[in-house]
XYZ file of C-alpha atoms in Angstrom:
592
model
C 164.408 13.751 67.285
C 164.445 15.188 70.671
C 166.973 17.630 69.785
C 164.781 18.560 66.697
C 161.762 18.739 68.799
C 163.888 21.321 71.250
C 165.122 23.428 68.545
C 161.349 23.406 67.263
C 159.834 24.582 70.292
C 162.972 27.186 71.035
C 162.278 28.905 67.145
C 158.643 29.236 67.569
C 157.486 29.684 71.178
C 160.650 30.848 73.058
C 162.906 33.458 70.769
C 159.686 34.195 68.742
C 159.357 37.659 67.490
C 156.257 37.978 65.423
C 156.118 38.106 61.539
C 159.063 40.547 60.041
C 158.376 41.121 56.550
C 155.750 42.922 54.673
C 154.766 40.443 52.375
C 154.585 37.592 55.392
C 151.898 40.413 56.656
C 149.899 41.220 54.208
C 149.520 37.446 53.210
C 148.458 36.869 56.400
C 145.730 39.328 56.765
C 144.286 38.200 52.945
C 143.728 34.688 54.519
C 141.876 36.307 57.317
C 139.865 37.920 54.395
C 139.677 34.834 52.818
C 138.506 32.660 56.340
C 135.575 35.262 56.854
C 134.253 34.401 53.456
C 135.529 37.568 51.483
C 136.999 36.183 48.656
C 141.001 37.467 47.493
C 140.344 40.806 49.259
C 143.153 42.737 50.966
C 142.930 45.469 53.254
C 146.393 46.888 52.479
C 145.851 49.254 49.271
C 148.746 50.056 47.793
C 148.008 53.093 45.420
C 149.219 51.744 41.811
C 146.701 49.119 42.475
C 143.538 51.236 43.569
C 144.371 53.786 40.534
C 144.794 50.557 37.644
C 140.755 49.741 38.919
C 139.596 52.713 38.856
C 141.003 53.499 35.193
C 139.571 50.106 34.752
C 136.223 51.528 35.456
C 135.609 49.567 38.665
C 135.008 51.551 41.768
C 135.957 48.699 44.648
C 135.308 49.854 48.265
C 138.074 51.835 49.336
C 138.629 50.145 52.643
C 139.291 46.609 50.800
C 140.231 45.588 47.149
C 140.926 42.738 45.225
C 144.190 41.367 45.721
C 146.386 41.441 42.670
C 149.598 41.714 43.856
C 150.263 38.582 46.415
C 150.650 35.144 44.584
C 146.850 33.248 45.786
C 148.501 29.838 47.157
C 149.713 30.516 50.951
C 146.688 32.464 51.548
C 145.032 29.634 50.464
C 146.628 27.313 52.892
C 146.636 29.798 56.034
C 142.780 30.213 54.895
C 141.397 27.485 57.002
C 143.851 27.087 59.486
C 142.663 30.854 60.544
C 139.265 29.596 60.312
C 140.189 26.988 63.084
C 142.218 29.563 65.249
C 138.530 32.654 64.823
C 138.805 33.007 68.805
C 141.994 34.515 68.252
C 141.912 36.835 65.584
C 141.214 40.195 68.091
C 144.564 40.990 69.130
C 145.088 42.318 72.785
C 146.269 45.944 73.341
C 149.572 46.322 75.169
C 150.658 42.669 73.979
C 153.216 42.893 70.977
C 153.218 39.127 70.348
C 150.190 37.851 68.222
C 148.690 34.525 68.655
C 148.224 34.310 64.214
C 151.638 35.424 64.303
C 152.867 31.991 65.555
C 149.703 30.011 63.514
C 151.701 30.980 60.525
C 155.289 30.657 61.852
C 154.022 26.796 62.490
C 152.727 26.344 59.039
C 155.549 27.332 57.364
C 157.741 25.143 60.125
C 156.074 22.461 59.308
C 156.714 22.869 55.440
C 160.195 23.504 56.117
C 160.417 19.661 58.193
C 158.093 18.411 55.026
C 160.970 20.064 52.725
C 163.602 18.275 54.653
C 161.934 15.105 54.756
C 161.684 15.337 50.679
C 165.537 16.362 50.674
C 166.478 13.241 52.801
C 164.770 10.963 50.307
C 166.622 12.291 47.274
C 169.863 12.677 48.659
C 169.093 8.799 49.929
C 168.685 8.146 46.177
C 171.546 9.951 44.935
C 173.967 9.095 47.375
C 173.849 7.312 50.718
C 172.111 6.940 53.934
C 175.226 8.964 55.785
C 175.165 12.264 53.448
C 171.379 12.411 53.643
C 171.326 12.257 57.343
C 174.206 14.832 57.386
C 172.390 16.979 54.388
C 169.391 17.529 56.836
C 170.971 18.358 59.937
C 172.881 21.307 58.116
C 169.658 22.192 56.874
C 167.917 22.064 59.983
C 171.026 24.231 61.797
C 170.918 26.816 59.648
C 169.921 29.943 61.185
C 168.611 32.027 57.846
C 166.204 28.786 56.863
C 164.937 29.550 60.395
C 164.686 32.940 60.499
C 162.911 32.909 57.047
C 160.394 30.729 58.259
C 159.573 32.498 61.503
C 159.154 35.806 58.740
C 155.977 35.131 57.352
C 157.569 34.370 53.718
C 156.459 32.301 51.560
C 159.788 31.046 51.202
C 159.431 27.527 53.034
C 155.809 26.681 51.232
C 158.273 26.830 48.018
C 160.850 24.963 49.322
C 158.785 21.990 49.735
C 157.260 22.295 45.904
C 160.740 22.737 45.281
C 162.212 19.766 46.963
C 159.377 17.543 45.443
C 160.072 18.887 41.640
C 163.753 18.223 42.463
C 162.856 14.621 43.997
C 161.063 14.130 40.769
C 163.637 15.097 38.696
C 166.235 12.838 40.524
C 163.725 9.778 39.853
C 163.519 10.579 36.387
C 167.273 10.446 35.650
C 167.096 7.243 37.029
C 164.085 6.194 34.580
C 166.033 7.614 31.741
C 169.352 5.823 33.152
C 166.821 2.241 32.479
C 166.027 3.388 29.562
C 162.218 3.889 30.563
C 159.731 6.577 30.221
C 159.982 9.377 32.428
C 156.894 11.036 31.899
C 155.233 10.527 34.954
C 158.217 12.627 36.644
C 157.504 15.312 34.054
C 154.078 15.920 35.231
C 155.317 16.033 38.719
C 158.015 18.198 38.257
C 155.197 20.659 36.115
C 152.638 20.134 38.733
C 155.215 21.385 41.226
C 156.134 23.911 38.641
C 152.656 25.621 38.777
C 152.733 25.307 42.605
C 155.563 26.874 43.076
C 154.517 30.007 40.428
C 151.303 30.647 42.232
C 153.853 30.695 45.694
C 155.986 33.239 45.255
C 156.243 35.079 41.909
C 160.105 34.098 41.834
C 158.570 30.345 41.486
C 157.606 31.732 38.206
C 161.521 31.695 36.913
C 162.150 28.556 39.716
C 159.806 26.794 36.980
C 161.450 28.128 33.742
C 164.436 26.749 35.072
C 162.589 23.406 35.975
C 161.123 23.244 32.401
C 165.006 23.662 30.638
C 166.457 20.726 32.976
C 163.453 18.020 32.267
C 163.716 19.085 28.384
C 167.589 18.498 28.708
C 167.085 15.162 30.728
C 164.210 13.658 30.300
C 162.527 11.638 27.772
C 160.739 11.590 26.028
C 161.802 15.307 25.370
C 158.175 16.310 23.765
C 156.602 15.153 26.657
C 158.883 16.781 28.685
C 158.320 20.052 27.624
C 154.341 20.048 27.339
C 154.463 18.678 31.058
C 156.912 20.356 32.842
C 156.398 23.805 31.292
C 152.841 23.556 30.483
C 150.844 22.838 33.480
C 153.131 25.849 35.548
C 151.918 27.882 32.250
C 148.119 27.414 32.351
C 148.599 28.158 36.048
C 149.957 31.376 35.562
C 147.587 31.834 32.572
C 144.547 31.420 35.032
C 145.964 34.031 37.383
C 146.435 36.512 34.774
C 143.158 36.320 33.229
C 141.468 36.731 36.793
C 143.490 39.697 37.171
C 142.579 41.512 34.089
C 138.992 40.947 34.635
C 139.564 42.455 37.993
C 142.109 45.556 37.020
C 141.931 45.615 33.350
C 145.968 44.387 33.423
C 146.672 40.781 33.220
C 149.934 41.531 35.266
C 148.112 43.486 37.568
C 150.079 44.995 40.784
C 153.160 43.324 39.947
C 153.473 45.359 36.792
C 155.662 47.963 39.134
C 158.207 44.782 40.244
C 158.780 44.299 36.064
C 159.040 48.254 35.453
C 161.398 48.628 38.559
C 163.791 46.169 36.598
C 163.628 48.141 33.491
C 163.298 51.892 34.945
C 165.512 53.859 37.417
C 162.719 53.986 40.105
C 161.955 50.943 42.802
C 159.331 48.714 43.500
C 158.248 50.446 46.736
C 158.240 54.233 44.898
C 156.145 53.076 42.025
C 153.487 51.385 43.777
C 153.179 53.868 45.818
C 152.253 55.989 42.552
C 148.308 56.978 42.488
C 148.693 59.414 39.133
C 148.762 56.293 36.755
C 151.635 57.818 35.013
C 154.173 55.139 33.348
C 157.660 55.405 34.138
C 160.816 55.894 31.666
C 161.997 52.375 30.863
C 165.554 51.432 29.042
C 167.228 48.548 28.187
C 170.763 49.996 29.644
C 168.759 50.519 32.654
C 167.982 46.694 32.910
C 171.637 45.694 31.917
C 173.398 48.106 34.584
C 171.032 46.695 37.421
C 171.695 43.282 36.317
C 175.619 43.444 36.575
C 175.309 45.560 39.682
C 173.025 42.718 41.525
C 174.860 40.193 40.348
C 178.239 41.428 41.818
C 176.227 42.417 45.043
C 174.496 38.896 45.339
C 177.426 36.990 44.399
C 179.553 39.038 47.102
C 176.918 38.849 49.799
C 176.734 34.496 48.922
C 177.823 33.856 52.542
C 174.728 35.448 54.240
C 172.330 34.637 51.359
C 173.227 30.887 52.192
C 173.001 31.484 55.749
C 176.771 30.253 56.008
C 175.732 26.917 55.033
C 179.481 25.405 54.317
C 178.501 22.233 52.597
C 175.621 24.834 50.016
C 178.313 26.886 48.960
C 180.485 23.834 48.336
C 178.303 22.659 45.638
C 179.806 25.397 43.198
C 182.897 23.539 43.784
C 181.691 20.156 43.200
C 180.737 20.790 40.077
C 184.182 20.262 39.300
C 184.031 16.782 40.338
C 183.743 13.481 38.065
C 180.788 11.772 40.312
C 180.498 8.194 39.549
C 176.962 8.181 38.525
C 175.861 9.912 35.272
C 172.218 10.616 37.082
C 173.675 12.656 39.748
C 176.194 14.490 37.539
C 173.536 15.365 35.705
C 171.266 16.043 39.013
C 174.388 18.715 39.734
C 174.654 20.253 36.689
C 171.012 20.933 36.380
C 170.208 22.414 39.515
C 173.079 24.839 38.758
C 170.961 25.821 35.826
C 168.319 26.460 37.820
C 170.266 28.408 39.892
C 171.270 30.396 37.113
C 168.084 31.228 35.616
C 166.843 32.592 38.887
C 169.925 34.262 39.784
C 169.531 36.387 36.930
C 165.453 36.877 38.025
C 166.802 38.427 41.313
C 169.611 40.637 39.613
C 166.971 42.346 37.770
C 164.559 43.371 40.512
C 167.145 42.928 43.248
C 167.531 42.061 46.832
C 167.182 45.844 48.831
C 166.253 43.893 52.174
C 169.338 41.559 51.417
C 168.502 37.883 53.130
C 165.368 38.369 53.891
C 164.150 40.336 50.797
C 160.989 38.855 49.677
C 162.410 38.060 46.689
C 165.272 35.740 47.910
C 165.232 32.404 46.735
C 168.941 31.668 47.183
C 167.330 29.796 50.468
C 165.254 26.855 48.275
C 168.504 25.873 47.221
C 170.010 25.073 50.389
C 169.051 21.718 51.235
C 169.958 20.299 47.696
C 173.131 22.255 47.134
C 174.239 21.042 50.712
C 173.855 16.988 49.410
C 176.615 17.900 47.163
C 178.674 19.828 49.388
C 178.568 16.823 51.429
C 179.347 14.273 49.010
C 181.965 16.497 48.314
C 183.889 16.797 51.359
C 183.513 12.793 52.096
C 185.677 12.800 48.310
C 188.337 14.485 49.911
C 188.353 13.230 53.423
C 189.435 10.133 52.141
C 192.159 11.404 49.279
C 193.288 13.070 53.075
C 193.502 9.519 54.026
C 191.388 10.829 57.018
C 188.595 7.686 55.908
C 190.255 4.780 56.852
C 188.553 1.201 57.528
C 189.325 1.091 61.812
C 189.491 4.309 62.539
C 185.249 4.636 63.924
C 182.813 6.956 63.677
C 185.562 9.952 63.039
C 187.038 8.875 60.065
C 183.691 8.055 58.863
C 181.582 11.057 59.444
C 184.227 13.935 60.676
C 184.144 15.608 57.520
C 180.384 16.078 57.470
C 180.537 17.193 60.885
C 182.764 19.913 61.132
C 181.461 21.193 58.186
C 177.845 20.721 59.827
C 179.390 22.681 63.122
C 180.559 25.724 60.997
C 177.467 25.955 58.870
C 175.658 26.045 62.789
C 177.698 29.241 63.776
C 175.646 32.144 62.934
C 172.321 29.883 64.989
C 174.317 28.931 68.229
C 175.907 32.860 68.043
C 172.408 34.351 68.056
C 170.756 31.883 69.934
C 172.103 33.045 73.258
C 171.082 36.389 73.174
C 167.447 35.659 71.927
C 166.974 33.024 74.251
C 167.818 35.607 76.702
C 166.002 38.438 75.863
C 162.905 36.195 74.999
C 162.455 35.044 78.280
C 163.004 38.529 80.007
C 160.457 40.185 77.308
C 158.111 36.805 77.440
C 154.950 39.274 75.287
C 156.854 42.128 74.868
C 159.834 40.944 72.398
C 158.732 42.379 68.698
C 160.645 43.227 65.536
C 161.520 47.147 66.460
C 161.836 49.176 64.351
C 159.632 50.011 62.550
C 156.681 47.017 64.405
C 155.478 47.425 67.787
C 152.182 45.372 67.270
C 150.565 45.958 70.746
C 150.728 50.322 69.771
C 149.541 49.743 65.966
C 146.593 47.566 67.679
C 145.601 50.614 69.435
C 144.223 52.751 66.484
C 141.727 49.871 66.238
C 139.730 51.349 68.657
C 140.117 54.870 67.956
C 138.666 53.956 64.244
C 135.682 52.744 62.630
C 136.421 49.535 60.836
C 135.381 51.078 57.124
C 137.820 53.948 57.792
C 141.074 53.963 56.195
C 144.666 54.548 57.745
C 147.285 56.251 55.834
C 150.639 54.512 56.995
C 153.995 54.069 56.108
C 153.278 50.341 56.840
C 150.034 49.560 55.659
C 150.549 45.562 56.002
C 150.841 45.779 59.904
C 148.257 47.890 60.007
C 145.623 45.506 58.096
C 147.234 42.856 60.026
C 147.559 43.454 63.442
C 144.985 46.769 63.973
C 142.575 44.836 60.980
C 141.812 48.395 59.889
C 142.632 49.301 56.088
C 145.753 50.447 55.725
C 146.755 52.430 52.736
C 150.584 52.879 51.848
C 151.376 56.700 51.784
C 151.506 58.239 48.055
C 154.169 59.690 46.374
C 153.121 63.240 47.329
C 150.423 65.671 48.925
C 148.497 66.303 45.482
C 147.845 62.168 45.310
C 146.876 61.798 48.624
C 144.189 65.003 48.144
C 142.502 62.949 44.787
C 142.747 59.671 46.978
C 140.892 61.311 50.170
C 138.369 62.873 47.698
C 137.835 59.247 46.229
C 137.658 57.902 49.566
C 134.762 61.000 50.214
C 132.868 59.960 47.288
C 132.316 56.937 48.502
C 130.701 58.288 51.691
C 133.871 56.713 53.535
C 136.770 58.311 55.171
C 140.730 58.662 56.626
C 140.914 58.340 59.844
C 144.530 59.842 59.917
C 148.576 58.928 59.929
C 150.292 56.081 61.494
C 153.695 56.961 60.933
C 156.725 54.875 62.394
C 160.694 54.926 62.144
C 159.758 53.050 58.953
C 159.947 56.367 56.689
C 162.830 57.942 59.236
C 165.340 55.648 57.768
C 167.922 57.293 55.853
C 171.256 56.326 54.617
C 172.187 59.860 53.436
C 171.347 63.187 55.726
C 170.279 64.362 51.833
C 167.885 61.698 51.940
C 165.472 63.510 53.875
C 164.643 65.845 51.403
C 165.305 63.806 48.500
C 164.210 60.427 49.597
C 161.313 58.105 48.648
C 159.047 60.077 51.760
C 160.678 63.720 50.657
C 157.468 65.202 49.983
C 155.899 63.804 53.441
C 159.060 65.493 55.551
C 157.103 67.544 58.007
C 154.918 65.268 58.769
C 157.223 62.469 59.063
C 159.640 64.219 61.425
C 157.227 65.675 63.532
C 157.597 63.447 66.279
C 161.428 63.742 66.076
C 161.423 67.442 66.720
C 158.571 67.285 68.921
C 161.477 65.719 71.299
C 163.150 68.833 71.170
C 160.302 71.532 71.962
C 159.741 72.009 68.427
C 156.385 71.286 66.551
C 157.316 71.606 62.563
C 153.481 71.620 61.752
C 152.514 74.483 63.821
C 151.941 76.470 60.775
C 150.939 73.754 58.496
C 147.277 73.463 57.181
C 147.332 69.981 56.614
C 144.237 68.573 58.062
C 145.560 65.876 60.005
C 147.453 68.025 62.972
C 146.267 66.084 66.074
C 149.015 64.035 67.360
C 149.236 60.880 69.620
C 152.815 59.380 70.912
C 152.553 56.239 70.500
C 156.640 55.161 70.898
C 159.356 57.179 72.220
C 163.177 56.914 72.395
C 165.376 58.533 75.151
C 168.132 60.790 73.374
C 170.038 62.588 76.334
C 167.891 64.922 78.424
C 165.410 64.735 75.645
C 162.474 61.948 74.270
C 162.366 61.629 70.897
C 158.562 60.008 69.619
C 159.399 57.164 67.082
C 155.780 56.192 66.365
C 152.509 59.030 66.098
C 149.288 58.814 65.135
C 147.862 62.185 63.315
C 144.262 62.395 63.280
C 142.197 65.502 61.774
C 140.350 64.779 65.903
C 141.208 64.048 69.013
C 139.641 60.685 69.073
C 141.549 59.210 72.152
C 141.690 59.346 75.840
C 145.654 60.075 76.984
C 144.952 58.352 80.215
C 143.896 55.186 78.016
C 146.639 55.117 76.121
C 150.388 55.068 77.351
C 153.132 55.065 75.201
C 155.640 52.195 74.691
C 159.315 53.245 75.530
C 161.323 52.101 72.977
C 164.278 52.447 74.120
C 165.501 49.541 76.446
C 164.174 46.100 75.279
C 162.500 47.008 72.190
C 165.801 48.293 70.865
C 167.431 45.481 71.653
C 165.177 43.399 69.345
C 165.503 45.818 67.050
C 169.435 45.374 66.892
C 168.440 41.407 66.961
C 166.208 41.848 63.681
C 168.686 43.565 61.883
């Protein structure tokens, strides 16, 4: 416990970052929304969605709009916690680590300690005292569960539901095993089910697969089904039929996630899409990106386990005769749930790898690891490494070397963050593309009802709580978005632009990537660095330009991060710009 509570404390307060992911943001700033009494309002518009209301006929403010892309339950939770934690909403300029920032890191730490208490009670049932203890303590060593829960994801609010469902699920193979009714573990596992589809979208296929292993296992089967698959259906049937009141499209902004699956475009490119134009859409499209996932995720199963040994064991104990029907059965159905999602990521994909908001490989690392362990105790003593005087070696040395390797990647990155952490104590942030003590200086430079065009909306809304609208596909959509805006007697303050567009795998990219029509503009700040303004010419209205991070490159300085306003709305003197390029690069070579 003591070594828990130190690894606690170390995660959250001492190699702390800030929130790293876009969804983990713009969650985050909804159940600020929510905690001031607004309702599921988000101040990060995403075009697709602002263009399905207004061909809806609704004509929503353009600095906030109804949320109907983020699944409602972790907003929910964070709702009142924020409410609790008001005082600290303002964020301070020159600071890059937010107070909320850690709120939410806690909440999910604590459902990630929930998760693992859940996990110790069914491996307890399924096997022993010894490989629960042991299942944990991989879990609770493994760097990527940490760093997903530090990220603002969902993720570890799932893994709980998750680890309940599965808890239930383990209790009613022992019901069935008696030859009793298990249909109060049906309405668990579909209560979980619904919990988990209004967590993360991904819980959606989490509870398919839930449904097919209770109608497989359980009895009675009828029950079963209406249950376990029912209850996570109404739930989903609720949300849908809010959102088509609201937009006019019961899918609402995650229609561009299902048409990325089945069209040659991504997510990110389509919702950034204000002309409400629908995409070409094949089914050889879906099959190519399926196989092509599949081999990538199945390749990259090392990191997307977090090089959890005893997790990836699992797919190997499958191959073993367990003793117990129950937790052969247990085994063989969470591989089916595995399955079913696996082929839920292939189809969207996993561009951010690990920590894609879409990976769910992570829920399954606690449970898979029970097996892994149960596993390697098998063949510890086939070894004849178990024998009856040999201590606490022959006993549990299996479990822990295989608990030491799965601890590698943590203890190898530990060092340096600890390190840099307490050099940086305020300073240490996620860069690139967030340095949150530069975006929270456009706060002041803006009128709260104006709207910021960026090329990351969600740290915008969260950190400079200003509405931040994602950059559209091209000049001719943002024209009919700024004369929308106009209409409504509101306005655009101007550009926050940050090495978030600059990346590029390709030099071709730049012309032809997602930001290609947005070049000049973009690159500014690069070639500023080298005496050379490419908008000198331009006549785009937003030409004023504020440095707001810059990068040493030889006997040059490179800007990373500008604000373009249509005014000069600052004071220089007020506002210095963050060099980038000692300790915030470091961090940035940590995040990646």
């Amino acid at each position: 416990m003591v070594a828990l509570l130190a690894l606690v404390l170390t995660q959250v307060f001492l190699t702390f970052r800030g929130l790293s992911t876009p969804l983990g943001m713009e969650q985050a700033q909804e159940a600020r929304e929510l905690a001031r009494g607004h309702g599921f309002q988000t101040r990060v518009i995403q075009p697709y969605a602002w263009r399905q209301m207004l061909d809806h006929g609704k004509a929503p403010a353009p600095d906030a709009i109804p949320d109907t892309l983020d699944p409602p339950l972790q907003p929910l939770v964070l709702a009142p916690v924020f409410k609790v934690f008001q005082s600290f909403w303002p964020m301070s300029v020159g600071r890059n680590l937010y107070f909320m920032d850690r709120v939410v890191a806690c909440v999910a730490v604590f459902f990630f300690l929930a998760a693992c208490g859940v996990t110790w009670s069914t491996a307890r049932r399924l096997f022993d005292d010894k490989i629960a203890g042991w299942t944990v303590a991989a879990a609770l060593i493994n760097g990527l569960l940490w760093d997903v829960a530090r990220s603002g994801l969902p993720q570890m609010m799932a893994l709980f539901f998750f680890s309940i469902a599965l808890w239930a699920f383990a209790h009613g193979l022992e019901r069935v095993k008696e030859e009793h009714s298990a249909t109060m573990d049906a309405l668990l596992m579909g209560i979980m089910g619904a919990c988990l589809a209004l967590t993360h979208w991904m819980g959606v296929w989490l509870a398919l697969g839930l449904t097919a292993v209770a109608v497989w296992h359980l009895r009675p089967r009828i029950l079963a089904v209406l249950l376990a698959g029912g209850l996570p259906l109404l739930a989903i049937a609720g949300w849908a039929a809010r959102n088509y009141l609201v937009c006019g499209d019961a899918l609402g902004a995650v229609r561009p996630m299902v048409l990325s699956a089945i069209s040659p475009f991504t997510e990110s490119w389509l919702l950034r899409d204000f002309s409400g134009d629908s995409p070409p859409a094949s089914a050889a499209t879906l099959g190519r990106k399926i196989l092509f996932n599949v081999a990538g995720q199945l390749h990259d199963c090392w990191q997307h386990f977090g090089g959890g040994m005893a997790a990836l064991l699992f797919f190997v104990a499958l191959l073993h005769p367990f003793k117990r029907p129950e937790v052969r059965s247990f085994a063989r159905g969470l591989a089916v749930i595995w399955l079913v999602v696996l082929l839920a990521m292939a189809a969207v994909g996993l561009p951010e790898h690990e920590l894609d908001a879409n990976q769910v490989h992570v829920l399954f690392i606690p449970a898979m690891s029970m097996f892994g362990m149960a596993f390697l105790m098998v063949l510890w003593a086939r070894m004849g490494m178990k024998t009856p005087h040999d201590g606490w070696w022959s006993d549990h040395g299996a479990l822990a070397l295989a608990t030491a390797f799965s601890a590698v990647p943590l203890v190898a990155a530990l060092f340096l963050e600890v390190s840099a952490g307490l050099t940086s104590k305020g300073q240490f942030a996620h860069w690139p593309p967030y340095l949150p003590g530069q975006i929270t200086s456009i706060a002041p430079l803006t009128e709260d009802h104006e709207l910021v065009m960026s090329d990351v909306p969600w740290a915008v809304a969260w950190y400079a709580d200003r509405p931040g609208v994602w950059i559209p596909q091209d000049k001719s959509q943002f024209s009919e978005m700024r004369k929308k805006v106009e209409e409504r007697h509101g306005g655009i303050a101007g550009f926050l632009l940050t090495p978030e567009s600059l990346r590029v795998e390709r030099p071709s990219d730049v012309f032809g990537g997602d930001y290609r029509e947005w070049t000049s503009e973009i690159f500014r700040g690069v070639a500023f660095g080298f005496g050379v303004d490419i908008m000198a010419h331009s006549d785009f209205p937003y030409r004023e330009f504020l440095p707001l991070a810059r990068q040493p490159s030889g006997s040059h300085i490179v800007v990373e991060m500008v604000f373009l306003s249509d005014k000069k709305r600052w004071e220089t003197s007020l506002l210095p710009v963050a060099d980038s390029g000692s300790r915030n690069s470091a961090s940035g070579r940590l995040s990646r």
